[in-house]
């Protein structure tokens, strides 16, 4: 089961959503994971979450004031075992630069730097969307995240299979980390 702390305050909905996504049928004997989900306003965190929970997209309202709480993101980091970073791959150059800086800060933060990261390049359905390769290069992920566990995946609210696959990959990274910890 995955528990999510979201900087925009959607923890209960996220927990319910991922419980439904990952725990169909009788619950498997799996460990529980606490994840933090961060991203700039408009990146699509709430929309992706609603879609995963099979909720109507009509009710999704962007979190107001989220830019003002970015400086408090680190309060959500404690106890996290993984990170989901959502970025708008079709955003302006300025917003993409801000997202890049925030991702770099998160990758280097003492409470997150050893954790697995799932980076979702959202809004791939928009004409202005940058490819995963463009994002990887622009965000300098290869040199910055060398030695870290991270996944960069394209996504959109219209491609549930890709989104579910992304979360399956993150769960695999979390389970690998658990196995390594048990070996030590």
PDB file of C-alpha atoms in Angstrom, residues 34 36 72-83 105-117 148 177:
ATOM      1  CA  UNK A  34       5.053   6.656   2.439  1.00  0.00           C
ATOM      2  CA  UNK A  36       5.706  12.594  -1.077  1.00  0.00           C
ATOM      3  CA  UNK A  72       7.242  24.540   3.116  1.00  0.00           C
ATOM      4  CA  UNK A  73       7.548  21.412   0.972  1.00  0.00           C
ATOM      5  CA  UNK A  74      10.328  20.085   3.195  1.00  0.00           C
ATOM      6  CA  UNK A  75       7.815  19.713   6.035  1.00  0.00           C
ATOM      7  CA  UNK A  76       6.270  16.863   4.051  1.00  0.00           C
ATOM      8  CA  UNK A  77       9.591  15.075   3.490  1.00  0.00           C
ATOM      9  CA  UNK A  78      10.123  13.490   6.900  1.00  0.00           C
ATOM     10  CA  UNK A  79       9.385   9.786   6.882  1.00  0.00           C
ATOM     11  CA  UNK A  80       9.033   9.597   3.107  1.00  0.00           C
ATOM     12  CA  UNK A  81      10.350   6.501   1.386  1.00  0.00           C
ATOM     13  CA  UNK A  82       9.974   7.760  -2.163  1.00  0.00           C
ATOM     14  CA  UNK A  83       9.252  10.883  -4.171  1.00  0.00           C
ATOM     15  CA  UNK A 105      16.717  20.917  -4.746  1.00  0.00           C
ATOM     16  CA  UNK A 106      14.634  17.830  -3.987  1.00  0.00           C
ATOM     17  CA  UNK A 107      17.260  15.446  -5.419  1.00  0.00           C
ATOM     18  CA  UNK A 108      19.879  17.055  -3.193  1.00  0.00           C
ATOM     19  CA  UNK A 109      17.760  17.487  -0.047  1.00  0.00           C
ATOM     20  CA  UNK A 110      19.212  15.470   2.873  1.00  0.00           C
ATOM     21  CA  UNK A 111      15.882  13.770   3.602  1.00  0.00           C
ATOM     22  CA  UNK A 112      15.266  12.796  -0.046  1.00  0.00           C
ATOM     23  CA  UNK A 113      18.665  12.314  -1.673  1.00  0.00           C
ATOM     24  CA  UNK A 114      18.768   8.545  -1.049  1.00  0.00           C
ATOM     25  CA  UNK A 115      15.139   7.886  -1.967  1.00  0.00           C
ATOM     26  CA  UNK A 116      13.746   6.571  -5.260  1.00  0.00           C
ATOM     27  CA  UNK A 117      12.237   9.279  -7.487  1.00  0.00           C
ATOM     28  CA  UNK A 148      20.369   7.550  -7.461  1.00  0.00           C
ATOM     29  CA  UNK A 177      15.602  -0.684  -1.704  1.00  0.00           C
TER      30      UNK A 177
END
